[in-house]
């Protein structure tokens, strides 16, 4: 019974941490500029 109680407490704590991280993260939008570009020969050496 003691082990079951500890497992439930651990799951509860993990759930609270996940909820806090989800609420705190705003997500936002990814950057609209930049990204990949083709390199010239002089940039490769």
PDB file of N, CA and C in Angstrom:
ATOM      1  N   UNK A   1       0.822  -1.192   0.000  1.00  0.00           N
ATOM      2  CA  UNK A   1       0.000   0.000   0.000  1.00  0.00           C
ATOM      3  C   UNK A   1       0.869   1.260   0.000  1.00  0.00           C
ATOM      4  N   UNK A   2       1.971   1.178   0.752  1.00  0.00           N
ATOM      5  CA  UNK A   2       2.875   2.327   0.830  1.00  0.00           C
ATOM      6  C   UNK A   2       3.481   2.626  -0.543  1.00  0.00           C
ATOM      7  N   UNK A   3       3.821   1.573  -1.292  1.00  0.00           N
ATOM      8  CA  UNK A   3       4.409   1.764  -2.609  1.00  0.00           C
ATOM      9  C   UNK A   3       3.387   2.372  -3.577  1.00  0.00           C
ATOM     10  N   UNK A   4       2.140   1.953  -3.489  1.00  0.00           N
ATOM     11  CA  UNK A   4       1.093   2.517  -4.333  1.00  0.00           C
ATOM     12  C   UNK A   4       0.904   3.996  -4.039  1.00  0.00           C
ATOM     13  N   UNK A   5       0.931   4.356  -2.780  1.00  0.00           N
ATOM     14  CA  UNK A   5       0.781   5.762  -2.395  1.00  0.00           C
ATOM     15  C   UNK A   5       1.946   6.598  -2.925  1.00  0.00           C
ATOM     16  N   UNK A   6       3.158   6.054  -2.822  1.00  0.00           N
ATOM     17  CA  UNK A   6       4.322   6.777  -3.347  1.00  0.00           C
ATOM     18  C   UNK A   6       4.242   6.942  -4.854  1.00  0.00           C
ATOM     19  N   UNK A   7       3.774   5.919  -5.548  1.00  0.00           N
ATOM     20  CA  UNK A   7       3.637   5.998  -7.005  1.00  0.00           C
ATOM     21  C   UNK A   7       2.610   7.061  -7.387  1.00  0.00           C
ATOM     22  N   UNK A   8       1.501   7.118  -6.670  1.00  0.00           N
ATOM     23  CA  UNK A   8       0.480   8.127  -6.957  1.00  0.00           C
ATOM     24  C   UNK A   8       0.989   9.534  -6.673  1.00  0.00           C
ATOM     25  N   UNK A   9       1.743   9.704  -5.607  1.00  0.00           N
ATOM     26  CA  UNK A   9       2.315  11.016  -5.301  1.00  0.00           C
ATOM     27  C   UNK A   9       3.304  11.417  -6.395  1.00  0.00           C
ATOM     28  N   UNK A  10       4.131  10.479  -6.841  1.00  0.00           N
ATOM     29  CA  UNK A  10       5.101  10.774  -7.898  1.00  0.00           C
ATOM     30  C   UNK A  10       4.386  11.154  -9.197  1.00  0.00           C
ATOM     31  N   UNK A  11       3.324  10.453  -9.534  1.00  0.00           N
ATOM     32  CA  UNK A  11       2.569  10.798 -10.736  1.00  0.00           C
ATOM     33  C   UNK A  11       1.908  12.170 -10.603  1.00  0.00           C
ATOM     34  N   UNK A  12       1.417  12.475  -9.420  1.00  0.00           N
ATOM     35  CA  UNK A  12       0.809  13.783  -9.193  1.00  0.00           C
ATOM     36  C   UNK A  12       1.812  14.910  -9.338  1.00  0.00           C
ATOM     37  N   UNK A  13       2.997  14.711  -8.777  1.00  0.00           N
ATOM     38  CA  UNK A  13       4.047  15.734  -8.885  1.00  0.00           C
ATOM     39  C   UNK A  13       4.467  15.896 -10.345  1.00  0.00           C
ATOM     40  N   UNK A  14       4.619  14.798 -11.054  1.00  0.00           N
ATOM     41  CA  UNK A  14       4.992  14.873 -12.471  1.00  0.00           C
ATOM     42  C   UNK A  14       3.922  15.601 -13.276  1.00  0.00           C
ATOM     43  N   UNK A  15       2.670  15.359 -12.956  1.00  0.00           N
ATOM     44  CA  UNK A  15       1.576  16.045 -13.638  1.00  0.00           C
ATOM     45  C   UNK A  15       1.585  17.541 -13.362  1.00  0.00           C
ATOM     46  N   UNK A  16       1.873  17.914 -12.121  1.00  0.00           N
ATOM     47  CA  UNK A  16       1.916  19.344 -11.785  1.00  0.00           C
ATOM     48  C   UNK A  16       3.082  20.029 -12.503  1.00  0.00           C
ATOM     49  N   UNK A  17       4.234  19.371 -12.555  1.00  0.00           N
ATOM     50  CA  UNK A  17       5.388  19.949 -13.252  1.00  0.00           C
ATOM     51  C   UNK A  17       5.067  20.120 -14.734  1.00  0.00           C
ATOM     52  N   UNK A  18       4.429  19.115 -15.334  1.00  0.00           N
ATOM     53  CA  UNK A  18       4.070  19.202 -16.756  1.00  0.00           C
ATOM     54  C   UNK A  18       3.079  20.338 -16.990  1.00  0.00           C
ATOM     55  N   UNK A  19       2.115  20.513 -16.084  1.00  0.00           N
ATOM     56  CA  UNK A  19       1.138  21.587 -16.234  1.00  0.00           C
ATOM     57  C   UNK A  19       1.795  22.958 -16.125  1.00  0.00           C
ATOM     58  N   UNK A  20       2.726  23.106 -15.180  1.00  0.00           N
ATOM     59  CA  UNK A  20       3.417  24.385 -15.021  1.00  0.00           C
ATOM     60  C   UNK A  20       4.243  24.697 -16.264  1.00  0.00           C
ATOM     61  N   UNK A  21       4.953  23.701 -16.781  1.00  0.00           N
ATOM     62  CA  UNK A  21       5.766  23.929 -17.974  1.00  0.00           C
ATOM     63  C   UNK A  21       4.892  24.268 -19.176  1.00  0.00           C
ATOM     64  N   UNK A  22       3.726  23.641 -19.275  1.00  0.00           N
ATOM     65  CA  UNK A  22       2.831  23.919 -20.392  1.00  0.00           C
ATOM     66  C   UNK A  22       2.245  25.322 -20.288  1.00  0.00           C
ATOM     67  N   UNK A  23       1.903  25.751 -19.085  1.00  0.00           N
ATOM     68  CA  UNK A  23       1.324  27.081 -18.893  1.00  0.00           C
ATOM     69  C   UNK A  23       2.380  28.158 -19.118  1.00  0.00           C
ATOM     70  N   UNK A  24       3.609  27.875 -18.688  1.00  0.00           N
ATOM     71  CA  UNK A  24       4.672  28.872 -18.778  1.00  0.00           C
ATOM     72  C   UNK A  24       5.140  29.075 -20.208  1.00  0.00           C
ATOM     73  N   UNK A  25       5.203  28.013 -20.982  1.00  0.00           N
ATOM     74  CA  UNK A  25       5.671  28.118 -22.365  1.00  0.00           C
ATOM     75  C   UNK A  25       4.643  28.828 -23.225  1.00  0.00           C
ATOM     76  N   UNK A  26       5.067  29.888 -23.874  1.00  0.00           N
ATOM     77  CA  UNK A  26       4.132  30.660 -24.688  1.00  0.00           C
ATOM     78  C   UNK A  26       4.021  30.103 -26.095  1.00  0.00           C
ATOM     79  N   UNK A  27       4.990  29.316 -26.513  1.00  0.00           N
ATOM     80  CA  UNK A  27       4.940  28.785 -27.861  1.00  0.00           C
ATOM     81  C   UNK A  27       5.416  29.811 -28.867  1.00  0.00           C
ATOM     82  N   UNK A  28       4.594  30.799 -29.142  1.00  0.00           N
ATOM     83  CA  UNK A  28       4.983  31.848 -30.072  1.00  0.00           C
ATOM     84  C   UNK A  28       5.018  31.361 -31.506  1.00  0.00           C
ATOM     85  N   UNK A  29       5.498  32.198 -32.381  1.00  0.00           N
ATOM     86  CA  UNK A  29       5.618  31.829 -33.783  1.00  0.00           C
ATOM     87  C   UNK A  29       7.089  31.684 -34.126  1.00  0.00           C
ATOM     88  N   UNK A  30       7.413  30.771 -35.006  1.00  0.00           N
ATOM     89  CA  UNK A  30       8.811  30.610 -35.398  1.00  0.00           C
ATOM     90  C   UNK A  30       9.279  31.822 -36.197  1.00  0.00           C
ATOM     91  N   UNK A  31      10.566  32.067 -36.247  1.00  0.00           N
ATOM     92  CA  UNK A  31      11.071  33.219 -36.998  1.00  0.00           C
ATOM     93  C   UNK A  31      10.683  33.133 -38.468  1.00  0.00           C
ATOM     94  N   UNK A  32      10.321  34.254 -39.031  1.00  0.00           N
ATOM     95  CA  UNK A  32       9.886  34.293 -40.423  1.00  0.00           C
ATOM     96  C   UNK A  32      11.030  34.622 -41.382  1.00  0.00           C
ATOM     97  N   UNK A  33      12.173  35.017 -40.860  1.00  0.00           N
ATOM     98  CA  UNK A  33      13.314  35.362 -41.690  1.00  0.00           C
ATOM     99  C   UNK A  33      14.469  34.431 -41.378  1.00  0.00           C
ATOM    100  N   UNK A  34      15.456  34.443 -42.239  1.00  0.00           N
ATOM    101  CA  UNK A  34      16.624  33.604 -42.002  1.00  0.00           C
ATOM    102  C   UNK A  34      16.404  32.219 -42.551  1.00  0.00           C
ATOM    103  N   UNK A  35      17.039  31.253 -41.961  1.00  0.00           N
ATOM    104  CA  UNK A  35      16.896  29.885 -42.407  1.00  0.00           C
ATOM    105  C   UNK A  35      18.076  29.441 -43.246  1.00  0.00           C
ATOM    106  N   UNK A  36      17.828  28.457 -44.091  1.00  0.00           N
ATOM    107  CA  UNK A  36      18.886  27.864 -44.887  1.00  0.00           C
ATOM    108  C   UNK A  36      19.151  28.708 -46.123  1.00  0.00           C
ATOM    109  N   UNK A  37      20.408  28.744 -46.516  1.00  0.00           N
ATOM    110  CA  UNK A  37      20.779  29.376 -47.777  1.00  0.00           C
ATOM    111  C   UNK A  37      21.933  28.595 -48.373  1.00  0.00           C
ATOM    112  N   UNK A  38      22.057  28.690 -49.669  1.00  0.00           N
ATOM    113  CA  UNK A  38      23.129  27.967 -50.356  1.00  0.00           C
ATOM    114  C   UNK A  38      24.453  28.682 -50.132  1.00  0.00           C
ATOM    115  N   UNK A  39      25.490  27.898 -49.813  1.00  0.00           N
ATOM    116  CA  UNK A  39      26.813  28.461 -49.574  1.00  0.00           C
ATOM    117  C   UNK A  39      27.602  28.495 -50.870  1.00  0.00           C
ATOM    118  N   UNK A  40      28.395  29.537 -51.014  1.00  0.00           N
ATOM    119  CA  UNK A  40      29.284  29.616 -52.174  1.00  0.00           C
ATOM    120  C   UNK A  40      30.561  28.832 -51.887  1.00  0.00           C
ATOM    121  N   UNK A  41      31.364  28.615 -52.921  1.00  0.00           N
ATOM    122  CA  UNK A  41      32.607  27.852 -52.762  1.00  0.00           C
ATOM    123  C   UNK A  41      33.554  28.506 -51.776  1.00  0.00           C
ATOM    124  N   UNK A  42      33.616  29.845 -51.786  1.00  0.00           N
ATOM    125  CA  UNK A  42      34.549  30.533 -50.893  1.00  0.00           C
ATOM    126  C   UNK A  42      34.133  30.390 -49.425  1.00  0.00           C
ATOM    127  N   UNK A  43      32.865  30.176 -49.159  1.00  0.00           N
ATOM    128  CA  UNK A  43      32.407  30.021 -47.770  1.00  0.00           C
ATOM    129  C   UNK A  43      32.673  28.620 -47.249  1.00  0.00           C
ATOM    130  N   UNK A  44      32.866  27.677 -48.137  1.00  0.00           N
ATOM    131  CA  UNK A  44      33.091  26.300 -47.733  1.00  0.00           C
ATOM    132  C   UNK A  44      34.516  26.028 -47.326  1.00  0.00           C
ATOM    133  N   UNK A  45      35.476  26.861 -47.744  1.00  0.00           N
ATOM    134  CA  UNK A  45      36.871  26.605 -47.415  1.00  0.00           C
ATOM    135  C   UNK A  45      37.381  27.527 -46.351  1.00  0.00           C
TER     136      UNK A  45
END
